[in-house]
Tab-separated table of N, CA, C and O in Angstrom:
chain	number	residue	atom	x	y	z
A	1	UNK	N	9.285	7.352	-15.804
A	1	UNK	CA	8.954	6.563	-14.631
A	1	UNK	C	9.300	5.106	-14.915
A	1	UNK	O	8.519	4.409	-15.562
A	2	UNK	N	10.067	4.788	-14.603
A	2	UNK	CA	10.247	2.793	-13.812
A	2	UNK	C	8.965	2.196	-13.639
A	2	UNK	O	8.052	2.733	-13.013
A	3	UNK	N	8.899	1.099	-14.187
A	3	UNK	CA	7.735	-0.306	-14.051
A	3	UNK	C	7.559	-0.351	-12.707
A	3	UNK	O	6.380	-0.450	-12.365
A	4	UNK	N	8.505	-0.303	-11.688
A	4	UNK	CA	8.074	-0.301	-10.262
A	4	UNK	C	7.039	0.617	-10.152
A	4	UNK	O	5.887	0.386	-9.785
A	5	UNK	N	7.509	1.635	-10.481
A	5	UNK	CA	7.072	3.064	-9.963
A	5	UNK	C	5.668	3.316	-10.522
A	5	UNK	O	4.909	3.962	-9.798
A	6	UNK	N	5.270	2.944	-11.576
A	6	UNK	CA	4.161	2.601	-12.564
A	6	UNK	C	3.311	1.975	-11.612
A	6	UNK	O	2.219	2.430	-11.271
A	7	UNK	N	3.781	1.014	-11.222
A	7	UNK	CA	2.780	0.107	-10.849
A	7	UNK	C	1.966	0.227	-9.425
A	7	UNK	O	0.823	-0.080	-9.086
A	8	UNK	N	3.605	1.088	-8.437
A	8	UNK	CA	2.944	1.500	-7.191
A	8	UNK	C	1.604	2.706	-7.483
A	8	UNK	O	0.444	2.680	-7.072
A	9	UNK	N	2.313	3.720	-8.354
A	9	UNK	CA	1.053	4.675	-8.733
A	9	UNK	C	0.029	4.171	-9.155
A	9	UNK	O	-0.976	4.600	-8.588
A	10	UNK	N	-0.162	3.359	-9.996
A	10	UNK	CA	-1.392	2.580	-10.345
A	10	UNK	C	-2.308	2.153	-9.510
A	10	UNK	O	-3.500	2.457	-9.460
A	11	UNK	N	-1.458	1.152	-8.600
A	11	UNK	CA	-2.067	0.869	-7.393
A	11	UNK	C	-2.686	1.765	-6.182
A	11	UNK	O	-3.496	1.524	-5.288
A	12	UNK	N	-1.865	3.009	-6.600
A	12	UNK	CA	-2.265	3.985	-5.339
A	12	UNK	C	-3.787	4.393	-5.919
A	12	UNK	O	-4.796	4.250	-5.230
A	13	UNK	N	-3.805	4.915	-7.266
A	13	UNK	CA	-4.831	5.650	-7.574
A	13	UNK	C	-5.905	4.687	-7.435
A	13	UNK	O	-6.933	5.103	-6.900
A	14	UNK	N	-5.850	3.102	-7.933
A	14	UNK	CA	-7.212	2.529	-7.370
A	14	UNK	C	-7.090	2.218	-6.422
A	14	UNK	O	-8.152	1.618	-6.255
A	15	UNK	N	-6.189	2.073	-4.890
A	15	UNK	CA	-7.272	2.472	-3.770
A	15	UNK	C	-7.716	3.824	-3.600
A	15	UNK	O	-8.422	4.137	-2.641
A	16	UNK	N	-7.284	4.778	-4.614
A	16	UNK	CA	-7.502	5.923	-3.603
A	16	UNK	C	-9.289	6.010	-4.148
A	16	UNK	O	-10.267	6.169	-3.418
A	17	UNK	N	-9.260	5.845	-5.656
A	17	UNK	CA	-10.383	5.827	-6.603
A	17	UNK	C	-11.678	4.591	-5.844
A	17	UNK	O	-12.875	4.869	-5.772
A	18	UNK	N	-11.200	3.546	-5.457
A	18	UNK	CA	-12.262	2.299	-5.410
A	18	UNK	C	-12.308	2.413	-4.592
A	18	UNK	O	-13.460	2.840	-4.527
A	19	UNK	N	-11.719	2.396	-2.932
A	19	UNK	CA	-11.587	2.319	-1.798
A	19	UNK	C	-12.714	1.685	-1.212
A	19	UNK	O	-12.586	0.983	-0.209
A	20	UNK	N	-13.927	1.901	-1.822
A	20	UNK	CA	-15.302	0.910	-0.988
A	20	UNK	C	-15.315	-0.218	-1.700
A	20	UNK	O	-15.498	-1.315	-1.173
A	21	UNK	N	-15.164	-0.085	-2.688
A	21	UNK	CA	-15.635	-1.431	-3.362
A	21	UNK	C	-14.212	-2.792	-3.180
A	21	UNK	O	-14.373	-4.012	-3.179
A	22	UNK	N	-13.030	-2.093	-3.057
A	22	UNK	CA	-11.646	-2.982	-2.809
A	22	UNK	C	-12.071	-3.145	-1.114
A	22	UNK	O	-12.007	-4.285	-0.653
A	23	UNK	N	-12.430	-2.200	-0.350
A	23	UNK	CA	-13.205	-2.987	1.113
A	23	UNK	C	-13.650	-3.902	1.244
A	23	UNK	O	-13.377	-4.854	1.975
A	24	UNK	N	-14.702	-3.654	0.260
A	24	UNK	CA	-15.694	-4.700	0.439
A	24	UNK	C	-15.678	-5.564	-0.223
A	24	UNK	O	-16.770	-6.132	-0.251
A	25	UNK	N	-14.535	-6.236	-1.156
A	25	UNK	CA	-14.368	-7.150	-0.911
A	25	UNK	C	-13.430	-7.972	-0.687
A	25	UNK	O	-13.210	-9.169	-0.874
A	26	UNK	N	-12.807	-6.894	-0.152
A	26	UNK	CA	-11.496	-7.498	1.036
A	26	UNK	C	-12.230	-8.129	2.387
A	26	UNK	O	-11.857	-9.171	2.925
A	27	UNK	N	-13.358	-7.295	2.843
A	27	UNK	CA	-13.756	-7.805	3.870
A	27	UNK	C	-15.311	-8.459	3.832
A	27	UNK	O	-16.073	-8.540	4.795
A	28	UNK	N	-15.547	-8.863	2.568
A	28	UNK	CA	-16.701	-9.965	2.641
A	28	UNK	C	-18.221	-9.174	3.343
A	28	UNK	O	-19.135	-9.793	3.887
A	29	UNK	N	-18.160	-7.903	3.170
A	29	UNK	CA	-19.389	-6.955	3.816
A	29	UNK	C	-19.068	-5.832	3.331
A	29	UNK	O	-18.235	-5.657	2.442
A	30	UNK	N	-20.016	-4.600	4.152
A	30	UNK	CA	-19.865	-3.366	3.685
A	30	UNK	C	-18.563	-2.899	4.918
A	30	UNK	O	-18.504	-3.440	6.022
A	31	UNK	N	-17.886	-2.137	4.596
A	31	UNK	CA	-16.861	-1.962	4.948
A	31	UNK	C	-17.118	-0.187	5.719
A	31	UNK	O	-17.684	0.778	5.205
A	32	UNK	N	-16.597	-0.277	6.791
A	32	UNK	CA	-16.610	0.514	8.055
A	32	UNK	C	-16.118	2.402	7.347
A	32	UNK	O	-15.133	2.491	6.614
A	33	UNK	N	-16.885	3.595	7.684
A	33	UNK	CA	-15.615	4.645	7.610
A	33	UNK	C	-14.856	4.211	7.490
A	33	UNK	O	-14.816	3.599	6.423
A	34	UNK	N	-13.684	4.107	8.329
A	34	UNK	CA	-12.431	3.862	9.034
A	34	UNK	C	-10.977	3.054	7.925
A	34	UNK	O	-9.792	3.288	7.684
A	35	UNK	N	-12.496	1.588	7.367
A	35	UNK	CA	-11.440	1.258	6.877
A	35	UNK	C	-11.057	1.883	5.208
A	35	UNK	O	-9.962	1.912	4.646
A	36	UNK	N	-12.430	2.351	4.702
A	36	UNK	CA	-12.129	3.462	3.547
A	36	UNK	C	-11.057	4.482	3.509
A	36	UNK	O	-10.196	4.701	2.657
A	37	UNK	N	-11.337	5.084	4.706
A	37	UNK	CA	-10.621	5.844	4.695
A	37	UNK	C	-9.334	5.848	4.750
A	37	UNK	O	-8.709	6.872	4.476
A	38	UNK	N	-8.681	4.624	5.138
A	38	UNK	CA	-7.465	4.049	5.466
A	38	UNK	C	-7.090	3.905	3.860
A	38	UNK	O	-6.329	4.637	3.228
A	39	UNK	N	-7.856	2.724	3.356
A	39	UNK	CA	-6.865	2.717	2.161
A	39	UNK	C	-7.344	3.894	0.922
A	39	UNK	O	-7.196	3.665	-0.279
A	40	UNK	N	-7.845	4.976	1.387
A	40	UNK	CA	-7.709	6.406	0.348
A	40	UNK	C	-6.015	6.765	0.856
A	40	UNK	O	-5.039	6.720	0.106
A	41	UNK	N	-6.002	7.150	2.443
A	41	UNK	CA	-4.873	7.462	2.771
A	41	UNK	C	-4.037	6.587	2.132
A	41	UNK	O	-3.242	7.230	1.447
A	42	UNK	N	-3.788	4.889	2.017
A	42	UNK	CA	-2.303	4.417	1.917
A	42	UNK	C	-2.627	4.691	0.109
A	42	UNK	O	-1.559	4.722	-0.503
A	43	UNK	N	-3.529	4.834	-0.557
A	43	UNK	CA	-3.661	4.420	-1.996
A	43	UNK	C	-2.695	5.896	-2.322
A	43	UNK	O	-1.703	5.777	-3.041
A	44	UNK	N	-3.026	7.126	-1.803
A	44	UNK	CA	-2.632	8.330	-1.463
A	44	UNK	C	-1.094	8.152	-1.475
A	44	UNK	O	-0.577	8.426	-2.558
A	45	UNK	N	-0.094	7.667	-0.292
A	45	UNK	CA	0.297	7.598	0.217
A	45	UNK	C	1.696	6.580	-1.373
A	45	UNK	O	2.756	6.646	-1.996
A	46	UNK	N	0.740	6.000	-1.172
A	46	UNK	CA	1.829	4.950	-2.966
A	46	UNK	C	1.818	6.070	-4.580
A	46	UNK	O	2.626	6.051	-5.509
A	47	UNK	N	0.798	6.795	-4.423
A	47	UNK	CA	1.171	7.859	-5.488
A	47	UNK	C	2.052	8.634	-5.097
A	47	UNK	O	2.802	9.000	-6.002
A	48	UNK	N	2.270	9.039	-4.095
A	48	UNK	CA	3.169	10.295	-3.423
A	48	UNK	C	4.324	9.744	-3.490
A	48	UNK	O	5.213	10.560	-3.735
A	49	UNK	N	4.893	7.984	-3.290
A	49	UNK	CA	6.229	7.331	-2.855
A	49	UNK	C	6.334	7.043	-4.267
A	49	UNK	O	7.538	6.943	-4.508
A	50	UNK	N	5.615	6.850	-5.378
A	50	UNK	CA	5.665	6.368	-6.572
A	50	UNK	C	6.219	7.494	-7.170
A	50	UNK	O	7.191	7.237	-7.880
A	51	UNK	N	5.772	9.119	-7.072
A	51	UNK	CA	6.497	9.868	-7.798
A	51	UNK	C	8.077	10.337	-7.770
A	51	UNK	O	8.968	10.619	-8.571
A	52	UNK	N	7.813	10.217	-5.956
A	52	UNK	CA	9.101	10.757	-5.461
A	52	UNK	C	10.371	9.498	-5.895
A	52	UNK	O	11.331	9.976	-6.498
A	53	UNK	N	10.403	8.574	-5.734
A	53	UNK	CA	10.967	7.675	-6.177
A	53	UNK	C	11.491	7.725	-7.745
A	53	UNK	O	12.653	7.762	-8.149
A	54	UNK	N	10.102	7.712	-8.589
A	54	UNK	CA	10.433	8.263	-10.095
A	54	UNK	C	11.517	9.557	-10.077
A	54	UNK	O	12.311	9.637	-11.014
A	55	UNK	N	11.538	10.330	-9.260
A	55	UNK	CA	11.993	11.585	-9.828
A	55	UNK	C	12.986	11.422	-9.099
A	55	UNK	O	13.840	11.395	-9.985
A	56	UNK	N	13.565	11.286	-8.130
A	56	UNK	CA	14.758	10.611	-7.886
A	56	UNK	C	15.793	10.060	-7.897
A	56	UNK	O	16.936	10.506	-7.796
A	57	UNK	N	15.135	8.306	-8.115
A	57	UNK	CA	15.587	7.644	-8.204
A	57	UNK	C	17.052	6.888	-7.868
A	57	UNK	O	17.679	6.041	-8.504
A	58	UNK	N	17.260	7.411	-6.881
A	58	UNK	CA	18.772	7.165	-6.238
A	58	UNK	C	18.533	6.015	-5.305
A	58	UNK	O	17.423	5.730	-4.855
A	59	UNK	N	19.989	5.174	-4.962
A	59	UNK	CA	19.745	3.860	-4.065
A	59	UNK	C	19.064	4.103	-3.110
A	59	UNK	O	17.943	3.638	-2.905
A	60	UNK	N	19.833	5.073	-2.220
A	60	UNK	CA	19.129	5.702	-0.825
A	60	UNK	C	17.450	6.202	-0.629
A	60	UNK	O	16.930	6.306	0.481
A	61	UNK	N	16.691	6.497	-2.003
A	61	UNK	CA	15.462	7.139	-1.457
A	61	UNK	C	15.036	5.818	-2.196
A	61	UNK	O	13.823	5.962	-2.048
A	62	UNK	N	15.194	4.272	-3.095
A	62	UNK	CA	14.386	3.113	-3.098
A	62	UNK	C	14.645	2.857	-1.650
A	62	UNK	O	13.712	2.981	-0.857
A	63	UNK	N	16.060	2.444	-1.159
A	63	UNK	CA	16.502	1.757	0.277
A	63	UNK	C	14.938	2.332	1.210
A	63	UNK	O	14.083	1.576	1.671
A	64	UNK	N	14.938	3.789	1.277
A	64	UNK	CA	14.164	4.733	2.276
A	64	UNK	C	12.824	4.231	2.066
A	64	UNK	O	12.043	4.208	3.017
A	65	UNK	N	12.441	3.786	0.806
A	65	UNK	CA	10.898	3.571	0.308
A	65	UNK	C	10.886	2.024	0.620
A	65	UNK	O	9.967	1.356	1.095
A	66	UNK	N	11.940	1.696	0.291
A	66	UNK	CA	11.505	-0.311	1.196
A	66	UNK	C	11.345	0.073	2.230
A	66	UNK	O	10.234	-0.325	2.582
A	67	UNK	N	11.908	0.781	3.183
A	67	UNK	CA	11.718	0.828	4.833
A	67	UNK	C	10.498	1.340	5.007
A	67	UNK	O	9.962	0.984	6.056
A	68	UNK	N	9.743	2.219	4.170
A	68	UNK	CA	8.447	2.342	4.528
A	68	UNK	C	7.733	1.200	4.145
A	68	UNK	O	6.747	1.180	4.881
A	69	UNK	N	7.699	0.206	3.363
A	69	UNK	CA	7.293	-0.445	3.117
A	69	UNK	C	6.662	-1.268	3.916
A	69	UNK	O	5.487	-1.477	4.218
A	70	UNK	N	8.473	-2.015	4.409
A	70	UNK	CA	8.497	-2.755	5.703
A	70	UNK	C	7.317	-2.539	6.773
A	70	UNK	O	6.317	-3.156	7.140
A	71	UNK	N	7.942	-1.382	7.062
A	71	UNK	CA	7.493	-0.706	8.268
A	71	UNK	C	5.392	-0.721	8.524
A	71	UNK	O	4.739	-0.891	9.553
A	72	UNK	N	4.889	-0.436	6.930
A	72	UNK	CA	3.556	-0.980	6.769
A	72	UNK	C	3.134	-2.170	6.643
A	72	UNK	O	2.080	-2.410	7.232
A	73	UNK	N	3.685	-3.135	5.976
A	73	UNK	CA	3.351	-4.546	6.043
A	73	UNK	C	3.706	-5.021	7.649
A	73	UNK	O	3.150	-6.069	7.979
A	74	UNK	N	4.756	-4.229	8.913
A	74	UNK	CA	4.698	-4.527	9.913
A	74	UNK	C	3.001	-4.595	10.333
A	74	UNK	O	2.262	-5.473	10.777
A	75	UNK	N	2.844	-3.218	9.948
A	75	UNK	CA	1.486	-2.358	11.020
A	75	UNK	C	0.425	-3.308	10.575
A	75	UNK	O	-0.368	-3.465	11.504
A	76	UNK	N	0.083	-4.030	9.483
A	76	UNK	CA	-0.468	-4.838	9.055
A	76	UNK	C	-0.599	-6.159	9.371
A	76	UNK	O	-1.609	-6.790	9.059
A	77	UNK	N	0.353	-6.657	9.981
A	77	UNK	CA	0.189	-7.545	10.975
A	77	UNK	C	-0.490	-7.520	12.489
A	77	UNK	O	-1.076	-8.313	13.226
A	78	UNK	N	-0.015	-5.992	12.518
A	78	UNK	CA	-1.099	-5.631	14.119
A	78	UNK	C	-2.313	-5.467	13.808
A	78	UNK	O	-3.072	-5.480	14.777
A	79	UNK	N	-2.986	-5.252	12.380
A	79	UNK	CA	-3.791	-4.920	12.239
A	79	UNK	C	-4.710	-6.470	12.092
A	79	UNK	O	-5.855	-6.629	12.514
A	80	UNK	N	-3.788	-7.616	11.317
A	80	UNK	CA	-4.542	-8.846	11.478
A	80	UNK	C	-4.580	-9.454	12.558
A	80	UNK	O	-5.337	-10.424	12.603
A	81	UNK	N	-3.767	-9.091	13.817
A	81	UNK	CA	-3.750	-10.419	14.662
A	81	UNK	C	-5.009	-9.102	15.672
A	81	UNK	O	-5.761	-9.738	16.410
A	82	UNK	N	-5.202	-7.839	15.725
A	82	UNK	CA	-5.956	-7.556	16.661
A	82	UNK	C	-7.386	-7.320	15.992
A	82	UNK	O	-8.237	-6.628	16.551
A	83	UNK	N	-7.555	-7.819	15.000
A	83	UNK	CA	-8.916	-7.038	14.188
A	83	UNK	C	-9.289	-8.683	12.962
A	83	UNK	O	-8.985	-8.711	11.770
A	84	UNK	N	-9.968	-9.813	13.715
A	84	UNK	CA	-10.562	-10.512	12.836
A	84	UNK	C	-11.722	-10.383	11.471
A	84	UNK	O	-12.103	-11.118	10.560
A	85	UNK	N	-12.077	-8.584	12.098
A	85	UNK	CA	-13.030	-8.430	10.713
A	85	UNK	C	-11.950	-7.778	9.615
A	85	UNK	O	-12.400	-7.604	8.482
A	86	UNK	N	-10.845	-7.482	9.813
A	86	UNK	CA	-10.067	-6.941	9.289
A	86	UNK	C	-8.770	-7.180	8.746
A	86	UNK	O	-7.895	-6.443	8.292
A	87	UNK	N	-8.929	-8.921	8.987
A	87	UNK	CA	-8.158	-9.811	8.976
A	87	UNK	C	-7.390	-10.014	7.049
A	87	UNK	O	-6.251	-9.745	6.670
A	88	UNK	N	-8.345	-10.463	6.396
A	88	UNK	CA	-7.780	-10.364	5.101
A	88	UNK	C	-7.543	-9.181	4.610
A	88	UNK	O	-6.524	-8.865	3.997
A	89	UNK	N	-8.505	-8.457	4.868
A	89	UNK	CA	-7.552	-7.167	3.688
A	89	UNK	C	-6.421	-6.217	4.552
A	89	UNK	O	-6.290	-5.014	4.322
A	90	UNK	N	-5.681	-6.900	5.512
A	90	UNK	CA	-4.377	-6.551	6.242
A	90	UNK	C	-3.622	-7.371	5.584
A	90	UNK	O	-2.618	-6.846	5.103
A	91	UNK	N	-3.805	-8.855	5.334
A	91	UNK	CA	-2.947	-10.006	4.946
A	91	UNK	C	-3.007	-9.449	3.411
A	91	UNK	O	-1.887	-9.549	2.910
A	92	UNK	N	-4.098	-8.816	2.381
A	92	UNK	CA	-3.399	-8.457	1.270
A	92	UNK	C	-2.820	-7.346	1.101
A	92	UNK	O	-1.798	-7.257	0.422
A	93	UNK	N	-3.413	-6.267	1.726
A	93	UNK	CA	-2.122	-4.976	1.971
A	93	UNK	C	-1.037	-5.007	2.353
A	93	UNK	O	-0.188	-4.365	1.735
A	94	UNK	N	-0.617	-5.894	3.706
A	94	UNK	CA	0.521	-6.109	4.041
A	94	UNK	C	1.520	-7.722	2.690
A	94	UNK	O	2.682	-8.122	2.620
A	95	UNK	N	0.764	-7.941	2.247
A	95	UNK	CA	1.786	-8.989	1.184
A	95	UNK	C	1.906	-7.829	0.094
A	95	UNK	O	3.072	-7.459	0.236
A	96	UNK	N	1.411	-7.154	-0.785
A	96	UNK	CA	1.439	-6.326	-1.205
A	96	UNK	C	2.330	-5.130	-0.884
A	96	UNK	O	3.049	-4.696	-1.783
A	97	UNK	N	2.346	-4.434	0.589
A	97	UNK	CA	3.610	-3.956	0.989
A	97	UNK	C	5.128	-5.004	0.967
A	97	UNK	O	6.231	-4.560	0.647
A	98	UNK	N	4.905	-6.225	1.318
A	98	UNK	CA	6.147	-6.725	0.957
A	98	UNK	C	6.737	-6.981	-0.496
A	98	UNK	O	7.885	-6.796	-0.900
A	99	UNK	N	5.690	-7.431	-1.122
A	99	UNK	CA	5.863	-7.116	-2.680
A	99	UNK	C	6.559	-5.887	-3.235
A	99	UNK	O	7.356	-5.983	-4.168
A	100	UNK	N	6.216	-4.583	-2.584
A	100	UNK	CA	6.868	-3.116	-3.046
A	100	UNK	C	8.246	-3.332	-2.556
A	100	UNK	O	9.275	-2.981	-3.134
A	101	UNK	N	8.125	-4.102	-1.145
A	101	UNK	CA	9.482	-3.370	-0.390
A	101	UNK	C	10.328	-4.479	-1.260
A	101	UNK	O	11.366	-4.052	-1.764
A	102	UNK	N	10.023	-5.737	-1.469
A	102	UNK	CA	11.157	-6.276	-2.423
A	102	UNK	C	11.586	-5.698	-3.649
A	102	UNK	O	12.777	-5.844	-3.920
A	103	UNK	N	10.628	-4.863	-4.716
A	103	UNK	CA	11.362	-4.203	-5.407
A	103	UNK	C	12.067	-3.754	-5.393
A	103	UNK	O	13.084	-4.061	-6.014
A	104	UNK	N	11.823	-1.916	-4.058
A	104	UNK	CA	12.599	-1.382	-3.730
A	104	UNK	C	14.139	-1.354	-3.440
A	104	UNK	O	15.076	-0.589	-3.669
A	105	UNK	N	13.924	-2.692	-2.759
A	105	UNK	CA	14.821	-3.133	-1.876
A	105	UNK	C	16.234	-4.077	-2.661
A	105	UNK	O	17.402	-4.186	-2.290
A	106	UNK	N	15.573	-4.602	-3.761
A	106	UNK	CA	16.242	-5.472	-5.003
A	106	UNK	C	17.932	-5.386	-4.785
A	106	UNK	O	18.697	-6.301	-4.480
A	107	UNK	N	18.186	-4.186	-5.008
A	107	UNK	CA	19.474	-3.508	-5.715
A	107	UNK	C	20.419	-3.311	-4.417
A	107	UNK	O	21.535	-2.805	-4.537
């Protein structure tokens, strides 16, 4: 596995592992169902792109994994401009998705 790839898995397993406690204090309170459950799914979601990527590893499936990237640090912006309690921990998930997709995207 690639240092990228390391690091997205890493990252996946502690949201998938912490998910209340990275809530809460992303969002300065106790943190909703909804939004737990969200980052189990994306923490989920970076182990699954972290392996496939590792095992891979071809231009086309990093290219494919920046575009998901993108595409989440987009949704993350809808998520800060319509949701003020939900405001920072969109602005660090979504910088964090741009962080991946520049790896990805590097080459």
């Amino acid at each position: 596995m690639l240092r990228g790839e390391v690091v997205r898995v890493v990252w996946g397993v502690w949201q998938l592992c912490a998910a209340a406690p990275i809530a809460r204090a992303e969002l300065g309170g106790e943190p909703d169902a909804l939004t737990t459950w969200a980052l189990r799914i994306l923490g989920a979601r970076q182990i699954v792109q972290g392996i496939v990527l590792s095992r891979t590893g071809s231009r086309l499936a990093h290219r494919l994994g920046g575009a998901v990237d993108l595409v989440h640090a987009t949704s993350m912006v809808v998520v800060a401009v319509a949701s003020r309690r939900r405001r920072a921990a969109a602005v660090i998930d979504g910088g964090t998705a741009l962080c991946f997709a520049g790896v990805e995207l590097r080459g």
